[in-house]
Amino acid sequence: MKTWLTLAIRQRYWLRSYLGYPPVRDALPNTTHCALAALQYASVIPRIITQNVDGLHHKAISHVWNRNQLDSGILELHGTLHRVHCKHGHDVSRNIFQDRISAANPQWHAYALELEKTGNRPRTNPDGDVVLEGVSYDDFVVPECPECLMDGLHNTNIKPHLVFFGESISQERKRRSYEDIEAGSRLLIVGSTLATYSAFRLVKHAIELQKPVLHLNIGPSRADGLPGVQKVDIASGDIIRQVTRAVLGTSAVQDNIIAELLRSGIVKRPPPDHSDEDYSTNRNTADMSSS
Ligand SMILES: [Zn+2]
């Protein structure tokens, strides 16, 4: 199901997202992303299914993996903030779309530059937008899709490649997620409450197939008490890196790429803000790695 937005909602969405995107664009993988990348590179974890939309699993390994490896190795269950498409399927990178917004809205572009300069950026929430108080969105111009314009259509119905709240994931993505679970011998779940059904059903699928399931997460989750799920109440933090070193043994030291991945990653993440609604928070702190 695709929900296309009215003009007023599009203006509000895109202004908030336009201002919220630079920190998402500039974000760097943390130590967990990099340790999982090391396990992927070493073929211990061939596939990752992520509920995150920030592209950080890609960033952690994109310097040593090609496009095909990225596409087959990482499934973004709920899409990505880094690409947008119009109602007629014309797809473009987010950076190009951000530039189009800047060109169509010089006053907001100047405002964004000012925020960058002063370091006074509003906090970007996990869905990649900011909260703006007391702002009128009426003068914000959502750029038209240039490819539609070449066909004589004026179309500002443009969305990021995200599964919005209330939408379903595509049949293709659903099929692929089941396939990833089936291809693995076991399932490791890192930092997810599994609140969204699209993720929870994959855990159920793994259990039905009698695959061992290990779940690392602090606090309660939807899978608690499910037979077949071994739960460890722990933050992934440095644990994943330590486990990766233990699993990879000498190659963690002797393979330059793996050694570098295990030295990489930012250590601190921005503190979570629990004022966000649960769906966003849950959706953006979850990874499921199947191997
Ligand atoms: Zn178009």
mmCIF file of C-alpha atoms and ligand atoms in Angstrom:
data_model
loop_
_atom_site.group_PDB
_atom_site.id
_atom_site.type_symbol
_atom_site.label_atom_id
_atom_site.label_comp_id
_atom_site.label_asym_id
_atom_site.label_seq_id
_atom_site.Cartn_x
_atom_site.Cartn_y
_atom_site.Cartn_z
ATOM 1 C CA MET A 1 0.000 0.000 0.000
ATOM 2 C CA LYS A 2 1.371 3.418 -0.927
ATOM 3 C CA THR A 3 0.017 6.523 0.717
ATOM 4 C CA TRP A 4 0.538 9.649 -1.339
ATOM 5 C CA LEU A 5 0.282 12.853 0.556
ATOM 6 C CA THR A 6 -1.744 16.018 0.075
ATOM 7 C CA LEU A 7 0.213 19.148 -0.889
ATOM 8 C CA ALA A 8 0.030 20.684 2.614
ATOM 9 C CA ILE A 9 1.316 17.483 4.194
ATOM 10 C CA ARG A 10 4.041 17.183 1.545
ATOM 11 C CA GLN A 11 5.194 20.754 2.268
ATOM 12 C CA ARG A 12 5.337 20.020 5.985
ATOM 13 C CA TYR A 13 7.041 16.645 5.514
ATOM 14 C CA TRP A 14 9.689 17.836 3.080
ATOM 15 C CA LEU A 15 10.651 21.012 4.940
ATOM 16 C CA ARG A 16 11.132 19.078 8.173
ATOM 17 C CA SER A 17 13.010 16.322 6.337
ATOM 18 C CA TYR A 18 15.092 18.758 4.286
ATOM 19 C CA LEU A 19 16.413 20.317 7.484
ATOM 20 C CA GLY A 20 16.771 16.934 9.204
ATOM 21 C CA TYR A 21 18.683 15.137 6.477
ATOM 22 C CA PRO A 22 22.258 16.550 6.791
ATOM 23 C CA PRO A 23 23.000 14.757 10.103
ATOM 24 C CA VAL A 24 21.616 11.515 8.613
ATOM 25 C CA ARG A 25 23.763 12.023 5.502
ATOM 26 C CA ASP A 26 26.850 12.677 7.645
ATOM 27 C CA ALA A 27 26.268 9.963 10.290
ATOM 28 C CA LEU A 28 28.994 7.357 10.695
ATOM 29 C CA PRO A 29 28.656 3.674 11.598
ATOM 30 C CA ASN A 30 29.190 2.737 15.228
ATOM 31 C CA THR A 31 31.292 -0.143 16.546
ATOM 32 C CA THR A 32 28.382 -2.590 16.255
ATOM 33 C CA HIS A 33 27.832 -1.738 12.565
ATOM 34 C CA CYS A 34 31.553 -2.210 11.920
ATOM 35 C CA ALA A 35 31.830 -5.493 13.848
ATOM 36 C CA LEU A 36 28.809 -6.880 11.975
ATOM 37 C CA ALA A 37 30.466 -5.686 8.755
ATOM 38 C CA ALA A 38 33.580 -7.671 9.739
ATOM 39 C CA LEU A 39 31.425 -10.761 10.256
ATOM 40 C CA GLN A 40 29.777 -10.144 6.887
ATOM 41 C CA TYR A 41 33.102 -9.648 5.150
ATOM 42 C CA ALA A 42 34.339 -12.917 6.690
ATOM 43 C CA SER A 43 31.136 -14.667 5.486
ATOM 44 C CA VAL A 44 30.163 -15.606 9.049
ATOM 45 C CA ILE A 45 27.006 -13.501 8.703
ATOM 46 C CA PRO A 46 26.162 -13.568 5.000
ATOM 47 C CA ARG A 47 22.977 -11.535 5.298
ATOM 48 C CA ILE A 48 21.703 -8.687 7.437
ATOM 49 C CA ILE A 49 18.081 -7.620 7.602
ATOM 50 C CA THR A 50 17.847 -4.161 9.137
ATOM 51 C CA GLN A 51 14.877 -2.169 10.338
ATOM 52 C CA ASN A 52 17.025 0.974 10.268
ATOM 53 C CA VAL A 53 16.589 3.488 7.463
ATOM 54 C CA ASP A 54 19.886 5.331 7.910
ATOM 55 C CA GLY A 55 22.060 3.241 5.563
ATOM 56 C CA LEU A 56 24.787 2.775 8.186
ATOM 57 C CA HIS A 57 25.219 -0.966 7.548
ATOM 58 C CA HIS A 58 25.972 -0.056 3.938
ATOM 59 C CA LYS A 59 28.380 2.662 5.013
ATOM 60 C CA ALA A 60 30.259 0.280 7.307
ATOM 61 C CA ILE A 61 31.166 -2.121 4.488
ATOM 62 C CA SER A 62 30.748 -0.186 1.223
ATOM 63 C CA HIS A 63 34.503 0.461 0.888
ATOM 64 C CA VAL A 64 35.165 -3.288 0.506
ATOM 65 C CA TRP A 65 31.925 -4.555 -1.060
ATOM 66 C CA ASN A 66 30.545 -3.883 -4.523
ATOM 67 C CA ARG A 67 26.939 -2.987 -5.372
ATOM 68 C CA ASN A 68 25.864 -6.602 -5.929
ATOM 69 C CA GLN A 69 27.321 -7.701 -2.614
ATOM 70 C CA LEU A 70 25.568 -4.824 -0.846
ATOM 71 C CA ASP A 71 22.243 -5.631 -2.515
ATOM 72 C CA SER A 72 22.389 -9.330 -1.692
ATOM 73 C CA GLY A 73 23.956 -8.913 1.762
ATOM 74 C CA ILE A 74 21.821 -6.174 3.317
ATOM 75 C CA LEU A 75 18.027 -5.916 3.228
ATOM 76 C CA GLU A 76 16.524 -2.658 4.479
ATOM 77 C CA LEU A 77 13.168 -3.938 5.608
ATOM 78 C CA HIS A 78 11.594 -0.504 5.963
ATOM 79 C CA GLY A 79 13.467 1.235 3.177
ATOM 80 C CA THR A 80 16.035 4.007 3.224
ATOM 81 C CA LEU A 81 16.201 7.773 3.669
ATOM 82 C CA HIS A 82 18.897 8.016 0.998
ATOM 83 C CA ARG A 83 16.701 7.671 -2.088
ATOM 84 C CA VAL A 84 13.427 9.261 -3.157
ATOM 85 C CA HIS A 85 10.933 8.486 -5.893
ATOM 86 C CA CYS A 86 7.918 10.116 -7.471
ATOM 87 C CA LYS A 87 4.454 8.669 -7.772
ATOM 88 C CA HIS A 88 5.326 7.421 -11.251
ATOM 89 C CA GLY A 89 8.415 5.569 -10.083
ATOM 90 C CA HIS A 90 11.160 8.005 -11.121
ATOM 91 C CA ASP A 91 13.960 7.404 -8.662
ATOM 92 C CA VAL A 92 16.716 9.774 -7.605
ATOM 93 C CA SER A 93 19.350 10.000 -4.893
ATOM 94 C CA ARG A 94 18.434 12.008 -1.837
ATOM 95 C CA ASN A 95 21.402 14.341 -2.301
ATOM 96 C CA ILE A 96 20.136 15.359 -5.725
ATOM 97 C CA PHE A 97 16.638 15.892 -4.345
ATOM 98 C CA GLN A 98 18.038 17.961 -1.453
ATOM 99 C CA ASP A 99 19.794 20.166 -4.055
ATOM 100 C CA ARG A 100 16.515 20.574 -5.928
ATOM 101 C CA ILE A 101 14.822 21.674 -2.706
ATOM 102 C CA SER A 102 17.643 24.149 -2.041
ATOM 103 C CA ALA A 103 17.304 25.624 -5.533
ATOM 104 C CA ALA A 104 13.513 25.946 -5.227
ATOM 105 C CA ASN A 105 13.652 27.431 -1.715
ATOM 106 C CA PRO A 106 16.540 29.911 -1.427
ATOM 107 C CA GLN A 107 15.223 31.273 1.860
ATOM 108 C CA TRP A 108 15.171 27.799 3.476
ATOM 109 C CA HIS A 109 18.526 26.960 1.940
ATOM 110 C CA ALA A 110 19.973 30.073 3.608
ATOM 111 C CA TYR A 111 18.344 29.011 6.880
ATOM 112 C CA ALA A 112 19.854 25.505 6.578
ATOM 113 C CA LEU A 113 23.323 26.965 5.906
ATOM 114 C CA GLU A 114 22.946 29.198 8.930
ATOM 115 C CA LEU A 115 22.061 26.191 11.095
ATOM 116 C CA GLU A 116 25.158 24.365 9.803
ATOM 117 C CA LYS A 117 27.367 27.380 10.469
ATOM 118 C CA THR A 118 26.179 27.971 13.987
ATOM 119 C CA GLY A 119 25.959 24.278 14.858
ATOM 120 C CA ASN A 120 22.516 25.124 16.145
ATOM 121 C CA ARG A 121 20.712 22.390 14.253
ATOM 122 C CA PRO A 122 17.448 21.111 15.678
ATOM 123 C CA ARG A 123 17.658 17.472 16.725
ATOM 124 C CA THR A 124 16.944 15.022 13.916
ATOM 125 C CA ASN A 125 14.642 12.198 14.982
ATOM 126 C CA PRO A 126 15.233 8.596 13.833
ATOM 127 C CA ASP A 127 12.895 9.036 10.879
ATOM 128 C CA GLY A 128 15.169 11.792 9.578
ATOM 129 C CA ASP A 129 13.123 14.923 10.205
ATOM 130 C CA VAL A 130 13.121 17.748 12.735
ATOM 131 C CA VAL A 131 10.428 19.288 14.852
ATOM 132 C CA LEU A 132 9.738 22.889 13.843
ATOM 133 C CA GLU A 133 7.640 25.117 16.067
ATOM 134 C CA GLY A 134 5.660 28.120 14.905
ATOM 135 C CA VAL A 135 6.624 27.790 11.255
ATOM 136 C CA SER A 136 4.390 28.324 8.235
ATOM 137 C CA TYR A 137 4.913 25.735 5.543
ATOM 138 C CA ASP A 138 2.825 27.560 2.939
ATOM 139 C CA ASP A 139 5.752 29.146 1.122
ATOM 140 C CA PHE A 140 7.775 25.911 0.914
ATOM 141 C CA VAL A 141 8.091 24.659 -2.651
ATOM 142 C CA VAL A 142 8.176 20.897 -3.178
ATOM 143 C CA PRO A 143 10.209 20.488 -6.392
ATOM 144 C CA GLU A 144 8.510 18.893 -9.353
ATOM 145 C CA CYS A 145 9.800 15.609 -10.723
ATOM 146 C CA PRO A 146 11.833 16.648 -13.820
ATOM 147 C CA GLU A 147 11.284 13.315 -15.546
ATOM 148 C CA CYS A 148 7.512 13.652 -15.212
ATOM 149 C CA LEU A 149 7.843 17.206 -16.535
ATOM 150 C CA MET A 150 9.479 15.835 -19.689
ATOM 151 C CA ASP A 151 6.275 13.843 -20.170
ATOM 152 C CA GLY A 152 4.246 17.027 -19.693
ATOM 153 C CA LEU A 153 3.175 16.170 -16.129
ATOM 154 C CA HIS A 154 3.460 18.520 -13.150
ATOM 155 C CA ASN A 155 4.137 16.154 -10.299
ATOM 156 C CA THR A 156 5.265 17.011 -6.776
ATOM 157 C CA ASN A 157 4.122 13.690 -5.350
ATOM 158 C CA ILE A 158 7.548 12.614 -4.166
ATOM 159 C CA LYS A 159 8.437 10.358 -1.246
ATOM 160 C CA PRO A 160 11.547 8.908 0.327
ATOM 161 C CA HIS A 161 11.992 5.145 -0.079
ATOM 162 C CA LEU A 162 10.434 4.559 3.341
ATOM 163 C CA VAL A 163 7.649 2.356 4.557
ATOM 164 C CA PHE A 164 5.570 4.920 6.425
ATOM 165 C CA PHE A 165 3.623 4.094 9.534
ATOM 166 C CA GLY A 166 0.434 2.313 8.469
ATOM 167 C CA GLU A 167 1.898 1.163 5.149
ATOM 168 C CA SER A 168 2.800 -2.423 4.366
ATOM 169 C CA ILE A 169 6.172 -3.516 3.085
ATOM 170 C CA SER A 170 6.141 -4.573 -0.551
ATOM 171 C CA GLN A 171 5.509 -8.199 -1.488
ATOM 172 C CA GLU A 172 8.956 -8.299 -3.074
ATOM 173 C CA ARG A 173 10.653 -7.134 0.134
ATOM 174 C CA LYS A 174 8.544 -9.519 2.212
ATOM 175 C CA ARG A 175 9.503 -12.424 -0.040
ATOM 176 C CA ARG A 176 13.181 -11.486 0.149
ATOM 177 C CA SER A 177 13.073 -11.234 3.965
ATOM 178 C CA TYR A 178 11.653 -14.759 4.250
ATOM 179 C CA GLU A 179 14.238 -15.977 1.770
ATOM 180 C CA ASP A 180 17.036 -14.478 3.881
ATOM 181 C CA ILE A 181 15.738 -16.250 6.971
ATOM 182 C CA GLU A 182 15.465 -19.535 5.071
ATOM 183 C CA ALA A 183 18.992 -19.209 3.666
ATOM 184 C CA GLY A 184 20.572 -18.859 7.106
ATOM 185 C CA SER A 185 21.413 -21.625 9.530
ATOM 186 C CA ARG A 186 20.504 -19.438 12.521
ATOM 187 C CA LEU A 187 19.283 -15.987 13.483
ATOM 188 C CA LEU A 188 20.991 -13.361 15.623
ATOM 189 C CA ILE A 189 18.802 -10.395 16.610
ATOM 190 C CA VAL A 190 20.619 -7.307 17.840
ATOM 191 C CA GLY A 191 18.929 -4.428 19.658
ATOM 192 C CA SER A 192 15.312 -4.830 18.654
ATOM 193 C CA THR A 193 12.109 -4.971 20.660
ATOM 194 C CA LEU A 194 10.538 -6.579 17.560
ATOM 195 C CA ALA A 195 7.535 -4.309 18.040
ATOM 196 C CA THR A 196 6.813 -4.151 14.322
ATOM 197 C CA TYR A 197 5.108 -7.218 12.936
ATOM 198 C CA SER A 198 7.234 -7.214 9.769
ATOM 199 C CA ALA A 199 10.226 -8.058 11.983
ATOM 200 C CA PHE A 200 8.451 -10.262 14.508
ATOM 201 C CA ARG A 201 7.055 -12.579 11.841
ATOM 202 C CA LEU A 202 10.599 -13.285 10.637
ATOM 203 C CA VAL A 203 11.517 -14.506 14.098
ATOM 204 C CA LYS A 204 8.439 -16.732 14.090
ATOM 205 C CA HIS A 205 9.445 -18.019 10.663
ATOM 206 C CA ALA A 206 12.947 -18.909 11.906
ATOM 207 C CA ILE A 207 11.439 -20.755 14.872
ATOM 208 C CA GLU A 208 9.050 -22.668 12.604
ATOM 209 C CA LEU A 209 12.056 -23.741 10.581
ATOM 210 C CA GLN A 210 13.750 -24.811 13.825
ATOM 211 C CA LYS A 211 16.660 -22.414 13.410
ATOM 212 C CA PRO A 212 18.436 -21.407 16.611
ATOM 213 C CA VAL A 213 17.567 -17.795 17.548
ATOM 214 C CA LEU A 214 19.731 -15.606 19.806
ATOM 215 C CA HIS A 215 18.333 -12.232 20.828
ATOM 216 C CA LEU A 216 20.475 -9.453 22.325
ATOM 217 C CA ASN A 217 18.365 -6.627 23.685
ATOM 218 C CA ILE A 218 17.947 -4.576 26.824
ATOM 219 C CA GLY A 219 14.459 -4.681 28.260
ATOM 220 C CA PRO A 220 11.290 -6.444 27.243
ATOM 221 C CA SER A 221 10.538 -7.450 23.681
ATOM 222 C CA ARG A 222 7.731 -9.013 21.748
ATOM 223 C CA ALA A 223 9.666 -12.277 21.444
ATOM 224 C CA ASP A 224 10.180 -12.706 25.205
ATOM 225 C CA GLY A 225 9.092 -16.161 26.311
ATOM 226 C CA LEU A 226 8.781 -17.520 22.782
ATOM 227 C CA PRO A 227 10.005 -21.108 22.784
ATOM 228 C CA GLY A 228 13.122 -21.340 20.667
ATOM 229 C CA VAL A 229 14.414 -17.833 21.396
ATOM 230 C CA GLN A 230 17.444 -17.480 23.632
ATOM 231 C CA LYS A 231 17.384 -13.968 25.080
ATOM 232 C CA VAL A 232 20.371 -12.137 26.534
ATOM 233 C CA ASP A 233 19.477 -8.883 28.260
ATOM 234 C CA ILE A 234 22.469 -6.832 27.179
ATOM 235 C CA ALA A 235 23.317 -3.786 25.064
ATOM 236 C CA SER A 236 25.155 -4.690 21.891
ATOM 237 C CA GLY A 237 27.781 -1.965 22.590
ATOM 238 C CA ASP A 238 31.256 -3.432 22.608
ATOM 239 C CA ILE A 239 30.018 -6.993 23.090
ATOM 240 C CA ILE A 240 29.545 -7.606 19.371
ATOM 241 C CA ARG A 241 33.084 -6.453 18.690
ATOM 242 C CA GLN A 242 34.519 -8.710 21.391
ATOM 243 C CA VAL A 243 32.491 -11.685 20.158
ATOM 244 C CA THR A 244 33.574 -10.957 16.588
ATOM 245 C CA ARG A 245 37.237 -11.000 17.607
ATOM 246 C CA ALA A 246 36.695 -14.326 19.374
ATOM 247 C CA VAL A 247 34.797 -15.865 16.448
ATOM 248 C CA LEU A 248 37.249 -14.720 13.773
ATOM 249 C CA GLY A 249 40.349 -15.650 15.777
ATOM 250 C CA THR A 250 43.630 -14.966 13.965
ATOM 251 C CA SER A 251 41.970 -13.394 10.928
ATOM 252 C CA ALA A 252 40.715 -10.607 13.228
ATOM 253 C CA VAL A 253 44.364 -9.620 13.517
ATOM 254 C CA GLN A 254 45.976 -10.882 10.301
ATOM 255 C CA ASP A 255 43.373 -9.794 7.743
ATOM 256 C CA ASN A 256 43.957 -6.064 7.299
ATOM 257 C CA ILE A 257 40.391 -5.297 6.247
ATOM 258 C CA ILE A 258 38.856 -7.181 9.174
ATOM 259 C CA ALA A 259 41.356 -5.709 11.627
ATOM 260 C CA GLU A 260 40.522 -2.222 10.363
ATOM 261 C CA LEU A 261 36.772 -2.852 10.650
ATOM 262 C CA LEU A 262 37.295 -3.969 14.239
ATOM 263 C CA ARG A 263 39.121 -0.732 15.000
ATOM 264 C CA SER A 264 36.432 1.386 13.329
ATOM 265 C CA GLY A 265 33.143 2.858 14.393
ATOM 266 C CA ILE A 266 32.040 5.706 16.569
ATOM 267 C CA VAL A 267 31.685 4.701 20.165
ATOM 268 C CA LYS A 268 29.027 7.052 21.384
ATOM 269 C CA ARG A 269 25.597 7.328 19.865
ATOM 270 C CA PRO A 270 23.298 10.274 20.490
ATOM 271 C CA PRO A 271 21.152 9.622 23.552
ATOM 272 C CA PRO A 272 17.738 8.258 22.620
ATOM 273 C CA ASP A 273 14.793 10.548 23.076
ATOM 274 C CA HIS A 274 11.896 8.556 24.363
ATOM 275 C CA SER A 275 9.433 11.308 23.541
ATOM 276 C CA ASP A 276 9.323 9.892 19.999
ATOM 277 C CA GLU A 277 6.529 7.532 19.296
ATOM 278 C CA ASP A 278 7.431 3.886 19.708
ATOM 279 C CA TYR A 279 7.265 2.928 16.086
ATOM 280 C CA SER A 280 10.118 5.249 15.100
ATOM 281 C CA THR A 281 12.263 4.315 18.043
ATOM 282 C CA ASN A 282 11.810 0.629 17.586
ATOM 283 C CA ARG A 283 12.155 0.724 13.879
ATOM 284 C CA ASN A 284 15.453 2.487 14.027
ATOM 285 C CA THR A 285 17.311 0.553 16.662
ATOM 286 C CA ALA A 286 16.921 -2.893 15.283
ATOM 287 C CA ASP A 287 19.034 -5.278 13.327
ATOM 288 C CA MET A 288 18.505 -8.866 12.566
ATOM 289 C CA SER A 289 21.418 -10.772 11.228
ATOM 290 C CA SER A 290 20.903 -14.175 9.751
ATOM 291 C CA SER A 291 23.670 -16.580 8.999
HETATM 292 ZN ZN ZN B 1 8.303 11.397 -12.000
#
